[in-house]
CSV table of C-alpha atoms and ligand atoms in Angstrom, one decimal:
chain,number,residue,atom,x,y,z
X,22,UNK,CA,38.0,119.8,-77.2
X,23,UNK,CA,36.7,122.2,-80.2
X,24,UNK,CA,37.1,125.8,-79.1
X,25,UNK,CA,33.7,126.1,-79.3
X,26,UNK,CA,32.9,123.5,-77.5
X,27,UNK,CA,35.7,125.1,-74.8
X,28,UNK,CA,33.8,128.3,-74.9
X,29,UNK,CA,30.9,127.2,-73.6
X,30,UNK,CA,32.0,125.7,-71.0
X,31,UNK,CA,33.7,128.3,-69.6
X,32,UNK,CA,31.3,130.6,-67.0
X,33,UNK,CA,34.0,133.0,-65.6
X,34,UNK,CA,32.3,135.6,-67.3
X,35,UNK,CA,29.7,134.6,-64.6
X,36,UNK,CA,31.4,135.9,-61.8
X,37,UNK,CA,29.3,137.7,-59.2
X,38,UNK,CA,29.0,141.3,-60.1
X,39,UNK,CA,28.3,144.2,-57.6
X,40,UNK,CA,24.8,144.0,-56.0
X,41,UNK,CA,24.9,148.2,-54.8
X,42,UNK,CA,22.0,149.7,-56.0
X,43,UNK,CA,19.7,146.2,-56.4
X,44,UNK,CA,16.8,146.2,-54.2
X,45,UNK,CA,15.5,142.7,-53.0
X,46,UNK,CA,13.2,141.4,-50.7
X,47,UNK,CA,14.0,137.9,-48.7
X,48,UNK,CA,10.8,136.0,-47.8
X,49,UNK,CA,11.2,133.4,-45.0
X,50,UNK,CA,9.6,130.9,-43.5
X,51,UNK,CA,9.1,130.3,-39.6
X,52,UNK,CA,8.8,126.4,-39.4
X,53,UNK,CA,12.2,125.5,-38.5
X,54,UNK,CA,13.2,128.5,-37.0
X,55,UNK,CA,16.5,127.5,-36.0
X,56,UNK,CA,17.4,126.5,-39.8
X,57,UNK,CA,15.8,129.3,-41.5
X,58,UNK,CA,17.3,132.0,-39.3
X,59,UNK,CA,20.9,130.1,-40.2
X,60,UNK,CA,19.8,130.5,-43.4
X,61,UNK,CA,18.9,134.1,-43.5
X,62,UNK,CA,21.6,135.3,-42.1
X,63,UNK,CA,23.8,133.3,-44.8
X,64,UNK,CA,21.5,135.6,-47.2
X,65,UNK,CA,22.3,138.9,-45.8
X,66,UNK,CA,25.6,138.2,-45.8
X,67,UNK,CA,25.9,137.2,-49.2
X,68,UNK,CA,23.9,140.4,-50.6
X,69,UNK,CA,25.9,142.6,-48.4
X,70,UNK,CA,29.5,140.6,-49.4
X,71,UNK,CA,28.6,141.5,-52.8
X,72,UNK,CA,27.7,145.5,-52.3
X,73,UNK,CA,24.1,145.7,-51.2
X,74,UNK,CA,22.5,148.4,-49.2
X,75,UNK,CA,21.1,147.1,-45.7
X,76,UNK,CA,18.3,149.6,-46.7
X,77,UNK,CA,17.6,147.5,-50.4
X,78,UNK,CA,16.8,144.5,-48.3
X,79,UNK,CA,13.0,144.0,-47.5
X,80,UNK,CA,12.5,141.0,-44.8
X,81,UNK,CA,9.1,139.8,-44.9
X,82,UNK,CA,8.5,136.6,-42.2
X,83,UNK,CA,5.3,133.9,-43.3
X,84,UNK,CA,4.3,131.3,-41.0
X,85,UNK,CA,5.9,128.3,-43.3
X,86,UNK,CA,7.1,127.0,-46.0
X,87,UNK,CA,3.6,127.2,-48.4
X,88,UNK,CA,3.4,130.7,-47.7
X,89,UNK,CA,6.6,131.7,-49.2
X,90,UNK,CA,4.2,131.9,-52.3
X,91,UNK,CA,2.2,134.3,-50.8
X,92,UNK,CA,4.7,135.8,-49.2
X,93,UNK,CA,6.6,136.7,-53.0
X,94,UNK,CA,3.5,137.8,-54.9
X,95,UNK,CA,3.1,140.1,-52.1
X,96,UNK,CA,6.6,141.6,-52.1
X,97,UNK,CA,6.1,141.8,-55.9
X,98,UNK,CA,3.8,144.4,-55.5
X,99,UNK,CA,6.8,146.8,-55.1
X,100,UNK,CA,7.5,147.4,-58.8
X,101,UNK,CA,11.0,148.2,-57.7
X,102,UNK,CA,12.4,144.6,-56.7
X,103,UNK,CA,15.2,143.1,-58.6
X,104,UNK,CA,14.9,140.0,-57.1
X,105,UNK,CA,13.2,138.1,-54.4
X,106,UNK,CA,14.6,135.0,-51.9
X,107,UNK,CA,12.7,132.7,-50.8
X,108,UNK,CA,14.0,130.9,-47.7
X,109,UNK,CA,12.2,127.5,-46.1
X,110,UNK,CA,13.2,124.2,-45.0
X,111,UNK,CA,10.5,121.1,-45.5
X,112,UNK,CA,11.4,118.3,-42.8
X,113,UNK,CA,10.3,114.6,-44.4
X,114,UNK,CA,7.9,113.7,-41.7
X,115,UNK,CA,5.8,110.6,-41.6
X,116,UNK,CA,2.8,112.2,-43.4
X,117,UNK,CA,2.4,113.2,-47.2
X,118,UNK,CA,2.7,116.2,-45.7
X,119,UNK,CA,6.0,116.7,-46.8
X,120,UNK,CA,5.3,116.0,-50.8
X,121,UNK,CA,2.5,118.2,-50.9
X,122,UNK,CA,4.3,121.4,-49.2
X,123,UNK,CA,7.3,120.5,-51.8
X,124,UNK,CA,5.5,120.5,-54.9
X,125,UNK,CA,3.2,123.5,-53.7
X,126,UNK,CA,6.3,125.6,-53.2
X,127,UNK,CA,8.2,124.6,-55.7
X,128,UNK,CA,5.6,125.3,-58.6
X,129,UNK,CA,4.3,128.9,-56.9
X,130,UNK,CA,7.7,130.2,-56.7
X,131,UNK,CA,8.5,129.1,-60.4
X,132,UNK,CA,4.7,130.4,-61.0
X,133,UNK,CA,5.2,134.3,-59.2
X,134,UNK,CA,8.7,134.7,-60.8
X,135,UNK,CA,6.8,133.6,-64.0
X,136,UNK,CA,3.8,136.2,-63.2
X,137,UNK,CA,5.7,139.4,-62.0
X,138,UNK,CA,8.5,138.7,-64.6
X,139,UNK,CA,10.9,139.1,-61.9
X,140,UNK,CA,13.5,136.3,-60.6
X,141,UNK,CA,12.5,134.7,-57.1
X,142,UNK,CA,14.9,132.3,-55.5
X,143,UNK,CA,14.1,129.0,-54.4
X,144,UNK,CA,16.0,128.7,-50.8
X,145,UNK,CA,14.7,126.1,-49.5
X,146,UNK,CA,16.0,122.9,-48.0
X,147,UNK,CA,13.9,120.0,-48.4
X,148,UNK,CA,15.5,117.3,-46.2
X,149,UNK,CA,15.1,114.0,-44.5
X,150,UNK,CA,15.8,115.1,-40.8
X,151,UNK,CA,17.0,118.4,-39.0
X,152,UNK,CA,20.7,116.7,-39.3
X,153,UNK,CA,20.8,117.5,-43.2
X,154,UNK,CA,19.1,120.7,-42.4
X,155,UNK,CA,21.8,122.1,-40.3
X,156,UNK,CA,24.4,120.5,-42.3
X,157,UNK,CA,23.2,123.3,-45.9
X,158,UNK,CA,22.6,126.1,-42.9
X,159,UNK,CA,26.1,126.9,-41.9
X,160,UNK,CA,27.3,123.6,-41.5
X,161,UNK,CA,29.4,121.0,-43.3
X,162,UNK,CA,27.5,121.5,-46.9
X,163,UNK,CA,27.9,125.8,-46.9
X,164,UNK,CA,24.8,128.1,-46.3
X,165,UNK,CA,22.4,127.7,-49.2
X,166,UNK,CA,20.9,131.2,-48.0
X,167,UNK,CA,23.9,132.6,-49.4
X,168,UNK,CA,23.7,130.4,-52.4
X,169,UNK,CA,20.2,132.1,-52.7
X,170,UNK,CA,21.5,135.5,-52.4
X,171,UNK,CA,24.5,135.0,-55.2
X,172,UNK,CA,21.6,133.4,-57.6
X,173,UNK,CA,19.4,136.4,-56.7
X,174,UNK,CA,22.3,138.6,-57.8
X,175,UNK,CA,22.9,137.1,-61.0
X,176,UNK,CA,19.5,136.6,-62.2
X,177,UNK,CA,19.0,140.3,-61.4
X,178,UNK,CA,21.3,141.4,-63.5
X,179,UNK,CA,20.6,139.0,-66.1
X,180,UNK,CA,17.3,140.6,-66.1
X,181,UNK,CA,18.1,144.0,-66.3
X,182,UNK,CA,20.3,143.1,-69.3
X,183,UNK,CA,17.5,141.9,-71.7
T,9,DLZ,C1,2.3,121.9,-41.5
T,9,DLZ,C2,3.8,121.9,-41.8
T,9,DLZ,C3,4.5,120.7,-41.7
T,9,DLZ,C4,4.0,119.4,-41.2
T,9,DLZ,N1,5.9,120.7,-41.9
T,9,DLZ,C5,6.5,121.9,-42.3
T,9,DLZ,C6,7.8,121.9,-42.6
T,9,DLZ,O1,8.6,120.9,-42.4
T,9,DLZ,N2,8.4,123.1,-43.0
T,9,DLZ,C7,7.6,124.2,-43.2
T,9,DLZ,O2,8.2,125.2,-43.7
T,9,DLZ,N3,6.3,124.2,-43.0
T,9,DLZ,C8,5.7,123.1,-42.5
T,9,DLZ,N4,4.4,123.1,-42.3
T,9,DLZ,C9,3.6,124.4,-42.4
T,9,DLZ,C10,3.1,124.7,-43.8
T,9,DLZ,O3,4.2,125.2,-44.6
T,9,DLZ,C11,2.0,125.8,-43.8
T,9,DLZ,O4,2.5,126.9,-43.0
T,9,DLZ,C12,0.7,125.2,-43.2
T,9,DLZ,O5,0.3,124.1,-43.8
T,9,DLZ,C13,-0.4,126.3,-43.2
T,9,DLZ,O6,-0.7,126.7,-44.6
Protein backbone atom coordinates (compact mmCIF):
# COMPACT_ATOMS: atom_id res chain seq x y z
CA UNK A 1 0.00 0.00 0.00
CA UNK A 2 1.36 3.73 -1.10
CA UNK A 3 1.98 5.71 2.16
CA UNK A 4 -0.45 7.86 1.15
CA UNK A 5 -2.83 5.61 0.55
CA UNK A 6 -1.76 4.15 4.33
CA UNK A 7 -2.35 7.59 5.72
CA UNK A 8 -5.57 7.81 5.04
CA UNK A 9 -6.64 5.05 6.31
CA UNK A 10 -5.36 5.44 9.40
CA UNK A 11 -8.12 7.36 11.95
CA UNK A 12 -6.20 7.07 15.37
CA UNK A 13 -5.89 10.63 15.28
CA UNK A 14 -9.73 10.21 15.79
CA UNK A 15 -9.63 9.07 19.06
CA UNK A 16 -12.29 10.53 21.43
CA UNK A 17 -11.10 13.69 22.88
CA UNK A 18 -12.27 15.16 26.31
CA UNK A 19 -16.00 16.27 26.25
CA UNK A 20 -15.48 18.78 29.76
CA UNK A 21 -16.72 21.91 28.97
CA UNK A 22 -19.22 20.75 25.79
CA UNK A 23 -22.76 21.43 26.46
CA UNK A 24 -25.27 19.03 24.73
CA UNK A 25 -28.72 18.35 24.80
CA UNK A 26 -30.16 14.58 24.30
CA UNK A 27 -33.64 14.53 22.77
CA UNK A 28 -35.65 11.21 23.30
CA UNK A 29 -38.36 9.63 22.26
CA UNK A 30 -41.06 7.88 24.62
CA UNK A 31 -42.47 5.10 22.13
CA UNK A 32 -40.50 2.22 23.33
CA UNK A 33 -39.85 3.28 26.55
CA UNK A 34 -38.06 0.35 27.62
CA UNK A 35 -35.44 0.68 24.62
CA UNK A 36 -35.01 4.28 24.70
CA UNK A 37 -34.38 4.59 28.40
CA UNK A 38 -31.54 1.63 27.65
CA UNK A 39 -30.52 3.84 25.24
CA UNK A 40 -30.23 6.99 27.14
CA UNK A 41 -28.58 5.85 29.79
CA UNK A 42 -25.87 4.27 27.24
CA UNK A 43 -25.73 8.17 26.31
CA UNK A 44 -25.03 9.63 29.66
CA UNK A 45 -22.67 7.33 30.14
CA UNK A 46 -20.71 7.84 27.18
CA UNK A 47 -20.68 11.81 27.57
CA UNK A 48 -19.77 11.47 31.18
CA UNK A 49 -16.95 8.49 30.28
CA UNK A 50 -15.41 11.03 28.16
CA UNK A 51 -15.45 14.21 30.75
CA UNK A 52 -18.81 15.85 30.56
CA UNK A 53 -20.51 17.89 33.20
CA UNK A 54 -23.93 16.26 34.40
CA UNK A 55 -24.90 19.98 34.43
CA UNK A 56 -23.90 20.36 30.18
CA UNK A 57 -26.47 17.75 29.67
CA UNK A 58 -30.00 19.05 28.68
CA UNK A 59 -32.77 16.07 28.60
CA UNK A 60 -35.66 17.05 26.66
CA UNK A 61 -38.51 13.88 26.46
CA UNK A 62 -41.00 14.10 23.00
CA UNK A 63 -43.82 11.83 22.70
CA UNK A 64 -42.08 9.67 19.71
CA UNK A 65 -39.93 9.18 17.26
CA UNK A 66 -41.22 12.17 14.68
CA UNK A 67 -40.91 14.52 17.25
CA UNK A 68 -37.29 14.19 17.77
CA UNK A 69 -37.30 16.90 14.96
CA UNK A 70 -39.19 19.11 16.90
CA UNK A 71 -37.72 18.22 19.79
CA UNK A 72 -33.86 19.40 18.24
CA UNK A 73 -34.91 22.65 16.60
CA UNK A 74 -36.21 23.40 19.93
CA UNK A 75 -33.03 22.68 21.94
CA UNK A 76 -31.30 24.67 19.13
CA UNK A 77 -32.70 27.61 20.37
CA UNK A 78 -29.92 27.62 23.07
CA UNK A 79 -27.13 29.20 21.00
CA UNK A 80 -24.76 27.52 23.39
CA UNK A 81 -25.11 23.63 22.30
CA UNK A 82 -22.28 21.82 20.83
CA UNK A 83 -24.15 19.03 19.91
CA UNK A 84 -27.51 17.53 20.10
CA UNK A 85 -28.65 13.41 20.35
CA UNK A 86 -31.40 12.28 19.17
CA UNK A 87 -32.48 9.00 20.66
CA UNK A 88 -35.74 6.81 19.10
CA UNK A 89 -36.43 3.40 18.13
CA UNK A 90 -39.09 2.76 15.01
CA UNK A 91 -40.63 -0.85 15.49
CA UNK A 92 -41.49 -2.39 11.68
CA UNK A 93 -45.16 -2.84 12.24
CA UNK A 94 -47.72 -4.03 9.79
CA UNK A 95 -48.59 -0.50 8.57
CA UNK A 96 -46.50 2.01 6.35
CA UNK A 97 -46.31 3.48 9.38
CA UNK A 98 -43.01 2.45 9.94
CA UNK A 99 -41.44 3.98 6.49
CA UNK A 100 -43.06 7.14 6.83
CA UNK A 101 -41.74 7.87 10.63
CA UNK A 102 -38.15 6.67 9.15
CA UNK A 103 -37.82 8.85 6.37
CA UNK A 104 -39.52 11.83 8.35
CA UNK A 105 -36.84 11.50 11.06
CA UNK A 106 -34.17 10.72 9.19
CA UNK A 107 -34.46 13.88 6.77
CA UNK A 108 -35.47 16.52 9.77
CA UNK A 109 -32.64 15.55 11.83
CA UNK A 110 -30.12 15.83 8.77
CA UNK A 111 -32.41 19.10 7.98
CA UNK A 112 -32.03 20.98 11.87
CA UNK A 113 -28.28 20.01 11.99
CA UNK A 114 -28.25 21.56 8.46
CA UNK A 115 -30.45 24.75 9.71
CA UNK A 116 -28.73 25.64 13.19
CA UNK A 117 -25.30 24.66 11.74
CA UNK A 118 -24.78 22.51 14.68
CA UNK A 119 -24.28 18.53 14.62
CA UNK A 120 -27.38 16.49 15.86
CA UNK A 121 -27.05 12.78 16.20
CA UNK A 122 -29.20 10.34 14.73
CA UNK A 123 -29.80 7.60 17.65
CA UNK A 124 -32.22 5.88 16.56
CA UNK A 125 -32.84 2.14 16.05
CA UNK A 126 -35.01 1.37 13.31
CA UNK A 127 -35.73 -2.41 13.65
CA UNK A 128 -37.86 -5.29 12.71
CA UNK A 129 -39.08 -6.44 16.23
CA UNK A 130 -38.31 -5.44 19.97
CA UNK A 131 -35.69 -8.50 19.89
CA UNK A 132 -33.25 -6.38 17.60
CA UNK A 133 -34.13 -3.42 19.62
CA UNK A 134 -32.89 -4.73 22.88
CA UNK A 135 -30.13 -6.43 21.25
CA UNK A 136 -28.35 -2.28 20.06
CA UNK A 137 -29.79 -1.12 23.76
CA UNK A 138 -27.35 -2.84 26.03
CA UNK A 139 -27.45 -6.12 24.62
CA UNK A 140 -25.47 -8.40 22.34
CA UNK A 141 -24.89 -5.52 19.52
CA UNK A 142 -23.42 -2.53 22.36
CA UNK A 143 -25.56 0.56 23.21
CA UNK A 144 -25.97 2.69 20.18
CA UNK A 145 -26.83 5.62 22.73
CA UNK A 146 -23.39 5.56 23.57
CA UNK A 147 -22.40 5.31 20.03
CA UNK A 148 -24.48 8.60 19.75
CA UNK A 149 -22.83 10.27 22.46
CA UNK A 150 -19.01 9.47 21.15
CA UNK A 151 -20.37 10.80 17.52
CA UNK A 152 -21.79 13.82 19.34
CA UNK A 153 -18.38 14.33 20.81
CA UNK A 154 -16.38 14.24 17.76
CA UNK A 155 -18.54 16.20 15.54
CA UNK A 156 -18.43 18.90 18.27
CA UNK A 157 -15.12 19.28 18.16
CA UNK A 158 -14.86 18.97 14.59
CA UNK A 159 -17.06 21.91 14.55
CA UNK A 160 -15.45 24.08 16.78
CA UNK A 161 -12.26 23.46 14.70
CA UNK A 162 -13.36 25.06 11.52
C1 LIG B 1 -47.49 6.14 15.83
C2 LIG B 1 -46.18 5.49 16.07
C3 LIG B 1 -45.97 4.14 15.70
C4 LIG B 1 -47.02 3.30 15.05
N1 LIG B 1 -44.82 3.52 15.95
C5 LIG B 1 -43.81 4.22 16.54
C6 LIG B 1 -42.58 3.60 16.81
O1 LIG B 1 -42.34 2.40 16.57
N2 LIG B 1 -41.60 4.35 17.39
C7 LIG B 1 -41.78 5.68 17.69
O2 LIG B 1 -40.84 6.31 18.20
N3 LIG B 1 -42.96 6.28 17.46
C8 LIG B 1 -43.97 5.60 16.91
N4 LIG B 1 -45.17 6.20 16.67
C9 LIG B 1 -45.37 7.59 17.16
C10 LIG B 1 -44.86 8.67 16.18
O3 LIG B 1 -43.45 8.80 16.27
C11 LIG B 1 -45.48 10.05 16.56
O4 LIG B 1 -45.27 10.29 17.93
C12 LIG B 1 -46.97 10.13 16.26
O5 LIG B 1 -47.23 9.79 14.91
C13 LIG B 1 -47.51 11.55 16.54
O6 LIG B 1 -46.88 12.51 15.70
Amino acid sequence: MSSTLKNLSDFSHLQVKSAAGLKFAIVVSQWNAEVTGALLNGAYKGLLDHGAQEENIALIEVPGSFELVAGSDIALRNKELDAVITLGCVIQGETRHFDFICDAVANGIAQVGIQHNKPVIFGVLTTDNLEQALDRAGGKHGNKGEEAAITAIQMAHIHKSY
